[in-house]
CSV table of C-alpha atoms in Angstrom, one decimal:
chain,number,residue,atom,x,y,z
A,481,UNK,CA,-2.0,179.4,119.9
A,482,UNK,CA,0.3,177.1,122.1
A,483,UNK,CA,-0.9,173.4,123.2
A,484,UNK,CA,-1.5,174.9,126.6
A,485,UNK,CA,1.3,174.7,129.1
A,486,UNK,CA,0.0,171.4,130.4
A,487,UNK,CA,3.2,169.0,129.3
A,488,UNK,CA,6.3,168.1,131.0
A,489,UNK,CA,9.0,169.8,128.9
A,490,UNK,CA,11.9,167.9,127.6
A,491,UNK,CA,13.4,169.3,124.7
A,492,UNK,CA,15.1,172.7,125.8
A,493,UNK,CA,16.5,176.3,125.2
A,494,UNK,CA,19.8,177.4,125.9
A,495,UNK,CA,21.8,180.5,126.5
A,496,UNK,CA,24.3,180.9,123.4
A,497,UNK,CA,27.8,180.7,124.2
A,498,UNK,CA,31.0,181.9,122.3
A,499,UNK,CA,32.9,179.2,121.1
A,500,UNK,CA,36.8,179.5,122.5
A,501,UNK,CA,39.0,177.3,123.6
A,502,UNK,CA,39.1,175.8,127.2
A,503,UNK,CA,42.2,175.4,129.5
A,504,UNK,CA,42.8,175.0,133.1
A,505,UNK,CA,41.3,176.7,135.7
A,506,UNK,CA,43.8,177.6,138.4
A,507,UNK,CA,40.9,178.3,141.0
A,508,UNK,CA,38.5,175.5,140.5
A,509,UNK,CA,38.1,172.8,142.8
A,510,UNK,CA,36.9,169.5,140.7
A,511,UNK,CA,37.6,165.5,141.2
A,512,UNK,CA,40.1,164.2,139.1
A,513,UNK,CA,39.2,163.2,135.7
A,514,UNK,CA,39.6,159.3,134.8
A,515,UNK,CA,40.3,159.9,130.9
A,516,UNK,CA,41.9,161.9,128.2
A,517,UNK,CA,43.5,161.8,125.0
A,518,UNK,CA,46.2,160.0,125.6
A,519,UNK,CA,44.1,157.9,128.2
A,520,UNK,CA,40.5,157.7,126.6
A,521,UNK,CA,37.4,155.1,127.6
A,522,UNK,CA,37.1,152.8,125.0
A,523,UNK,CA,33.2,151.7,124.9
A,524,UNK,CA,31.1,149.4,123.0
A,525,UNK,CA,27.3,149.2,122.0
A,526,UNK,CA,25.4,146.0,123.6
A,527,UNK,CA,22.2,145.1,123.9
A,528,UNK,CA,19.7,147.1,121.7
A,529,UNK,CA,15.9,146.3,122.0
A,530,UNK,CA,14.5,145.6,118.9
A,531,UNK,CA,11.4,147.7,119.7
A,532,UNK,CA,13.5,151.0,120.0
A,533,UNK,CA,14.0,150.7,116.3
A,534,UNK,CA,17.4,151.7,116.1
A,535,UNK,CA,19.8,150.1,114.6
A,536,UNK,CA,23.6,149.3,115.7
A,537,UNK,CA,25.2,151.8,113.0
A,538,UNK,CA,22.5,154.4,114.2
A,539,UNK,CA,23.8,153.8,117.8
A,540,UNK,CA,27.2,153.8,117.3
A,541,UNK,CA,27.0,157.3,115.4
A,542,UNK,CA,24.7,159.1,118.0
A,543,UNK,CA,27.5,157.5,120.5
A,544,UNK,CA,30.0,159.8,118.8
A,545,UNK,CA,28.4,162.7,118.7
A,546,UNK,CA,27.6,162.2,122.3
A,547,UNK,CA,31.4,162.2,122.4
A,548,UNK,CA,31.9,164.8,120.4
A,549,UNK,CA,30.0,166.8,122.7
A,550,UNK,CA,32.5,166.5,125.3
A,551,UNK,CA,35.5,167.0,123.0
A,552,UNK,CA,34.5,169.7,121.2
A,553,UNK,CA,34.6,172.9,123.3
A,554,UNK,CA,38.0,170.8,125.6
A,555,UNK,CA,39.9,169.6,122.7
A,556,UNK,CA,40.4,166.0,124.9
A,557,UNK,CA,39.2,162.9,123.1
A,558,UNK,CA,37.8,161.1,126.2
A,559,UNK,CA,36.0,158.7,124.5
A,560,UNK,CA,36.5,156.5,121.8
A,561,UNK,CA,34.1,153.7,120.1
A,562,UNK,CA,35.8,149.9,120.3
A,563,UNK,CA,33.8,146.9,119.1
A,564,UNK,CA,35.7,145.0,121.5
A,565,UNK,CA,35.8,147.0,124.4
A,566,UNK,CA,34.6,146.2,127.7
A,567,UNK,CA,32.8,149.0,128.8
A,568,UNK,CA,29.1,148.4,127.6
A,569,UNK,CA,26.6,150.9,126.2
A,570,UNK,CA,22.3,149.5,126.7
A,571,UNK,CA,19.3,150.4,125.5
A,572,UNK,CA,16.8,149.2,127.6
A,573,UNK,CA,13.0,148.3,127.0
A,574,UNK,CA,10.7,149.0,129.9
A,575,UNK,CA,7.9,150.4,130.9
A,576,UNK,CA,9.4,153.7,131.5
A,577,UNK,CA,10.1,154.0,127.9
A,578,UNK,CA,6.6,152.3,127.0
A,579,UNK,CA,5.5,155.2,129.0
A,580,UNK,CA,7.5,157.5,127.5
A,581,UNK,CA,6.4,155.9,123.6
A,582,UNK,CA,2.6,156.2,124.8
A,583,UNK,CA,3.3,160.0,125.9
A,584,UNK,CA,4.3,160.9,122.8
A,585,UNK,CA,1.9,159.0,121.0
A,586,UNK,CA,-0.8,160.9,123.4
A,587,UNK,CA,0.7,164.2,122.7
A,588,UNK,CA,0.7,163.9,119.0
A,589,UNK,CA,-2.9,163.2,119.2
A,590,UNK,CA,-3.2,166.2,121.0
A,591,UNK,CA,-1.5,168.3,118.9
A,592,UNK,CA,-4.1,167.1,116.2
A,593,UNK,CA,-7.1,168.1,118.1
A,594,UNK,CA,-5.3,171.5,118.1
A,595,UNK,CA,-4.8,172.2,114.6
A,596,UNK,CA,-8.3,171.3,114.0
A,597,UNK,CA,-9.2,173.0,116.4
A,598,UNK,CA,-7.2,176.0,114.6
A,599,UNK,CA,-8.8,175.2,111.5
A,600,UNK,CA,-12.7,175.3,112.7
A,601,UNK,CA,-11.4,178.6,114.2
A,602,UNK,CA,-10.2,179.8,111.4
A,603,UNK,CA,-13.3,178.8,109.3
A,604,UNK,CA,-15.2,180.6,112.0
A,605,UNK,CA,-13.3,184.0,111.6
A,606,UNK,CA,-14.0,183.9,107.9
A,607,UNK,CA,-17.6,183.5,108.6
A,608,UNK,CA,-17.7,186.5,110.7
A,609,UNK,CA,-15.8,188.8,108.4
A,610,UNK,CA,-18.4,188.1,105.7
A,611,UNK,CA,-20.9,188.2,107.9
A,612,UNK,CA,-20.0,191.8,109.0
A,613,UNK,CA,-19.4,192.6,105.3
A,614,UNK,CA,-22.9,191.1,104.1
A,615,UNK,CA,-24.7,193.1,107.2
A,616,UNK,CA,-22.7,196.4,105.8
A,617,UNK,CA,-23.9,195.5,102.3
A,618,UNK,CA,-27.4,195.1,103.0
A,619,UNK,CA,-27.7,198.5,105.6
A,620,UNK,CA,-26.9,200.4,102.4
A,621,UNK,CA,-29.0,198.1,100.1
A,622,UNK,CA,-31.8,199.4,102.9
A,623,UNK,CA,-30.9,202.6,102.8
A,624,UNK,CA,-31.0,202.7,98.7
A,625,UNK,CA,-34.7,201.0,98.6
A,626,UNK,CA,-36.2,203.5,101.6
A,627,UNK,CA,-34.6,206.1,99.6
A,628,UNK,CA,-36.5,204.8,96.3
A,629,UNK,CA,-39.7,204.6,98.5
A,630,UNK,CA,-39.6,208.1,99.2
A,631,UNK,CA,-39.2,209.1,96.2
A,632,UNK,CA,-42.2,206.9,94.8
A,633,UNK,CA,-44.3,208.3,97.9
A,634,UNK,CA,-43.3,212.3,96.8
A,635,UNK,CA,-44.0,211.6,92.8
A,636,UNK,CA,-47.5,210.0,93.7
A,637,UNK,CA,-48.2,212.7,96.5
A,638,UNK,CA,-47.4,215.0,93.3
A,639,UNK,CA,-49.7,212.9,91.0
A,640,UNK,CA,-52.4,213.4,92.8
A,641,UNK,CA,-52.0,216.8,93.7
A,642,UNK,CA,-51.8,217.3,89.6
A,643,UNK,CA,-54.5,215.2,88.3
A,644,UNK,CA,-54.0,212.2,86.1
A,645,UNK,CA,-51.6,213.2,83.4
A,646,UNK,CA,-50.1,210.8,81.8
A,647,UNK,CA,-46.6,211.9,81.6
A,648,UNK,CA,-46.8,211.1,85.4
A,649,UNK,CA,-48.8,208.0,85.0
A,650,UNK,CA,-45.9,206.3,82.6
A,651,UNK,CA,-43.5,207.4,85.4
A,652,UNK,CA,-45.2,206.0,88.0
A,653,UNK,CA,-45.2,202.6,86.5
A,654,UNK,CA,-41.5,203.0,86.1
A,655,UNK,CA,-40.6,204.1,89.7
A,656,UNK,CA,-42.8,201.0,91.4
A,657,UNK,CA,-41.5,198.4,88.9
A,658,UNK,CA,-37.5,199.2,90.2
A,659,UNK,CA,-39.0,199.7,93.2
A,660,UNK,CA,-40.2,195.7,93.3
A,661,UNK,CA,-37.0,195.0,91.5
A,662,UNK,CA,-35.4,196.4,94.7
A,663,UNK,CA,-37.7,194.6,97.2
A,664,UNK,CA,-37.1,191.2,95.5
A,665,UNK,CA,-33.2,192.0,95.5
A,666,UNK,CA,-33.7,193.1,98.9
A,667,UNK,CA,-35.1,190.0,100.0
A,668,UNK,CA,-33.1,187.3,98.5
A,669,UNK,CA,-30.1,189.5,100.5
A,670,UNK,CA,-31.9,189.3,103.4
A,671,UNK,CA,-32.6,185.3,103.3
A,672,UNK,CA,-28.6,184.9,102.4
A,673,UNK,CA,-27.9,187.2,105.0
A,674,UNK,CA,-30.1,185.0,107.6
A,675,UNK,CA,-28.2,182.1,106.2
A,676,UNK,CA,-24.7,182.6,106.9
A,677,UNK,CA,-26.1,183.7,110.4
A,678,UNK,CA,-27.2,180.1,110.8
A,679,UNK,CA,-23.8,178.8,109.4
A,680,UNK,CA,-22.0,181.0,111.5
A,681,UNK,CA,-23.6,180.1,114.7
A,682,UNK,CA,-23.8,176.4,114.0
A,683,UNK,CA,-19.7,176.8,113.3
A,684,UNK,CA,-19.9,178.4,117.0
A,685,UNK,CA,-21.1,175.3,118.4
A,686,UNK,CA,-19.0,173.4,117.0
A,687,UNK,CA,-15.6,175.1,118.0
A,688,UNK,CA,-17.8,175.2,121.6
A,689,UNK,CA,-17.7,171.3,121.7
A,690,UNK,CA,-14.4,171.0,119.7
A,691,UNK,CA,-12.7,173.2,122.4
A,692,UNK,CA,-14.9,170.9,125.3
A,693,UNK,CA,-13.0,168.0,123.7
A,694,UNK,CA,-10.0,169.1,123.7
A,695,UNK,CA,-10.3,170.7,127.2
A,696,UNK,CA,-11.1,166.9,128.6
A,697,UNK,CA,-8.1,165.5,126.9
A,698,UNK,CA,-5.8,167.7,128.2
A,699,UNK,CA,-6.7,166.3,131.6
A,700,UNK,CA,-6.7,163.0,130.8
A,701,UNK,CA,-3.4,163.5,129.4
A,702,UNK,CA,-2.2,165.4,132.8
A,703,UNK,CA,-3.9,162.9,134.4
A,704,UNK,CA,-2.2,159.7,132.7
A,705,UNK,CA,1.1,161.4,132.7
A,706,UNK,CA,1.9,162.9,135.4
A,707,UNK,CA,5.2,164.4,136.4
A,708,UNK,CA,7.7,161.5,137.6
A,709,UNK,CA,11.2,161.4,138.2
A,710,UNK,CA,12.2,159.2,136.2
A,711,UNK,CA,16.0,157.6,135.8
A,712,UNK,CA,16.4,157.7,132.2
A,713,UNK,CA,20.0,156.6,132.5
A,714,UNK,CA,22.8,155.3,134.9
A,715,UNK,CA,26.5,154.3,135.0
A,716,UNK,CA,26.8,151.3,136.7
A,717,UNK,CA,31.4,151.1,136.7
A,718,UNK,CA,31.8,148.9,133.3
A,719,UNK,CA,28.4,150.1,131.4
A,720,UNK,CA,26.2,152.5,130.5
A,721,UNK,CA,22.4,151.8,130.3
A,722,UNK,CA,19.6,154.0,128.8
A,723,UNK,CA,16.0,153.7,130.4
A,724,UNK,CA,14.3,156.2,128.4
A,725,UNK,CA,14.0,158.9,125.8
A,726,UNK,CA,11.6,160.6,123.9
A,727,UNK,CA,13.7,161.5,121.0
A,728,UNK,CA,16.4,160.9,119.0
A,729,UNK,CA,18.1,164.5,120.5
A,730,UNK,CA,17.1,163.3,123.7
A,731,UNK,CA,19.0,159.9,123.7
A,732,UNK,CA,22.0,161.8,122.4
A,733,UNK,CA,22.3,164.5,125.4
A,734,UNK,CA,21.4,161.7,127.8
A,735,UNK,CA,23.9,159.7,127.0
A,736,UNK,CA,26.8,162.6,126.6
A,737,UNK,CA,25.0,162.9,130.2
A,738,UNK,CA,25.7,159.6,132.0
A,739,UNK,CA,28.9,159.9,129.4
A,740,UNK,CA,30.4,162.7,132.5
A,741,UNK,CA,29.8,160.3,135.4
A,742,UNK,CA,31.8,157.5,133.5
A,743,UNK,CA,34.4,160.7,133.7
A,744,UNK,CA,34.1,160.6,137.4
A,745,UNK,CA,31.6,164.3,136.8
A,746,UNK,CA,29.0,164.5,139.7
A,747,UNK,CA,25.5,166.5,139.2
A,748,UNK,CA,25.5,169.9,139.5
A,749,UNK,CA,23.3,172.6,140.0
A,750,UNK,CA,23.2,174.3,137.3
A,751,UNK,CA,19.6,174.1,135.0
A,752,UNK,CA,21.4,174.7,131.4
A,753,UNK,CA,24.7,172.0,132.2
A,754,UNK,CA,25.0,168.8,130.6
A,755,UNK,CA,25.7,167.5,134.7
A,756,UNK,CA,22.7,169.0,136.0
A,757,UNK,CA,20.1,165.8,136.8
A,758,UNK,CA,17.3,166.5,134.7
A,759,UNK,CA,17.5,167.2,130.8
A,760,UNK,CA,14.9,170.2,130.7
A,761,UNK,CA,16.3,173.8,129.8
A,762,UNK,CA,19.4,172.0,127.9
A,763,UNK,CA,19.5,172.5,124.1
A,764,UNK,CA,19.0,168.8,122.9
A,765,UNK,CA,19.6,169.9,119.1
A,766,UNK,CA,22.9,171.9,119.7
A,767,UNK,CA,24.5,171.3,123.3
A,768,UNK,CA,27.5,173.3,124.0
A,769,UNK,CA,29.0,172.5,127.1
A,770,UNK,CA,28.4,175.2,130.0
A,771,UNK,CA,30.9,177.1,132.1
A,772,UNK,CA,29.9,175.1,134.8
A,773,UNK,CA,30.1,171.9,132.7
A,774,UNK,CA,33.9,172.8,132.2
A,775,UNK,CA,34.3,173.5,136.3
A,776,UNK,CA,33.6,169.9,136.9
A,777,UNK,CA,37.0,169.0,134.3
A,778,UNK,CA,38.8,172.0,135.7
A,779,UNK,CA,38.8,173.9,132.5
A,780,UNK,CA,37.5,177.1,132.0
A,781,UNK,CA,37.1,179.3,129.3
């Protein structure tokens, strides 16, 4: 069972594409380009907020592959990491990553109340299975006893018709001494029986008021986060600054992002480019850059 579909999705599927090498498109209309190989942007990492934990080496390696990004699928080095560069890469702390850092936070809780949620369930399921198996067990542990009775009633009915021998007497006592046997057995099935009833509906209230819970945190949740447009990043001529990111993945595709407007790369409108505005149906894991992606640099496939 899914967590609903109550959350703001930021971590994204992709179309696969086949990996071949890009040249130039004879057709395409694009701006010109502001770096290359022979002419990349050297860049450098600047301020990092403490309370990201992330260190300067972790920066300066998801800066590459950020780069990387953009090389791999043109073959042009555009960017390259210089200590002394001008061009300046931030991390900045504000409260639209301390919202960000409480959403998360929220949504792992939630995704707690689920699994035990799945668990109770799960417990509950198992309840019901030996409950049916208990109630199939004791219909034929019924059966077997009225049977017995029957029996007993027919052998006495025969008794009496017969007179007091006491072949029949000795068998008598025989029949209605299993026959208690059975009634006792009978019994204690019954109260066990009755039991795992009470268990099994006391487990049904439970996942009632477990799923009541969960229920009111979901809107609390939708409630305390609701859907903004948020600026997680921006290039600003001689820098680069990152507002927010909810993961490591995240940070990496927002900054190959903000990466094509230091290109001179507008948005686009394409849901699945690295240039479209909002990081939502992009592959944060594995980005591969789009056909439309390679339009903007006049490359194509």
């Amino acid at each position: 069972m899914r967590l609903f579909s109550l959350l703001l999705a930021t971590c994204l599927s992709m179309l696969a594409h086949t990996a071949t090498c890009a040249q130039v498109s004879p057709n395409a209309e694009f701006s010109p380009v502001r770096y290359s190989s022979e002419n990349p942007l050297r860049y450098r990492i600047a301020d990092l907020d403490p309370r990201l934990n992330i260190s300067q080496q972790q920066m300066v390696e998801l800066s590459k592959q950020a780069a990387a990004i953009w090389e791999k699928d043109t073959g042009q080095n555009y960017f390259v990491y210089d200590p002394e560069a001008k061009f300046a890469i931030n991390l900045v702390f504000d409260q639209r990553q301390i919202r960000s850092m409480k959403r998360s936070e929220n949504l792992n809780q939630l995704e707690q109340e689920q699994q035990n949620w799945l668990n109770e369930n799960q417990q509950l399921k198992t309840l019901k299975d030996n409950l049916t198996q208990s109630q199939t067990q004791l219909e034929l542990q019924k059966k077997g006893y009225e049977s017995q009775v029957q029996q007993y009633q027919q052998a006495l009915a025969q008794f009496k018709a017969q007179g007091s021998r006491s072949e029949f007497v000795a068998g008598l006592q025989q029949q209605q001494s299993r026959l208690e046997q059975q009634a006792a057995q009978l019994q204690g099935h019954i109260a066990q029986h009755n039991q795992q009833i009470q268990q099994f509906n006391q487990q049904t209230e439970k996942l009632k008021k477990l799923h009541q819970q969960m229920a009111e945190s979901v809107a609390q949740f939708n409630q305390t986060f609701k859907p903004e447009v948020l600026h997680k990043g921006q290039f600003e001529g001689n820098q680069i600054s990152i507002y927010e990111f909810s993961s490591i993945d995240d940070l990496r595709l927002t900054l190959a992002h903000e990466f094509g407007h230091a290109l001179g790369l507008k948005h686009t409108h394409n849901p699945k480019s690295l240039m479209y505005p909002r990081i939502k149906e992009q592959d944060a894991k594995d980005f591969q850059l789009t056909d439309t992606d390679l339009e903007l640099l006049g490359l194509s496939r």
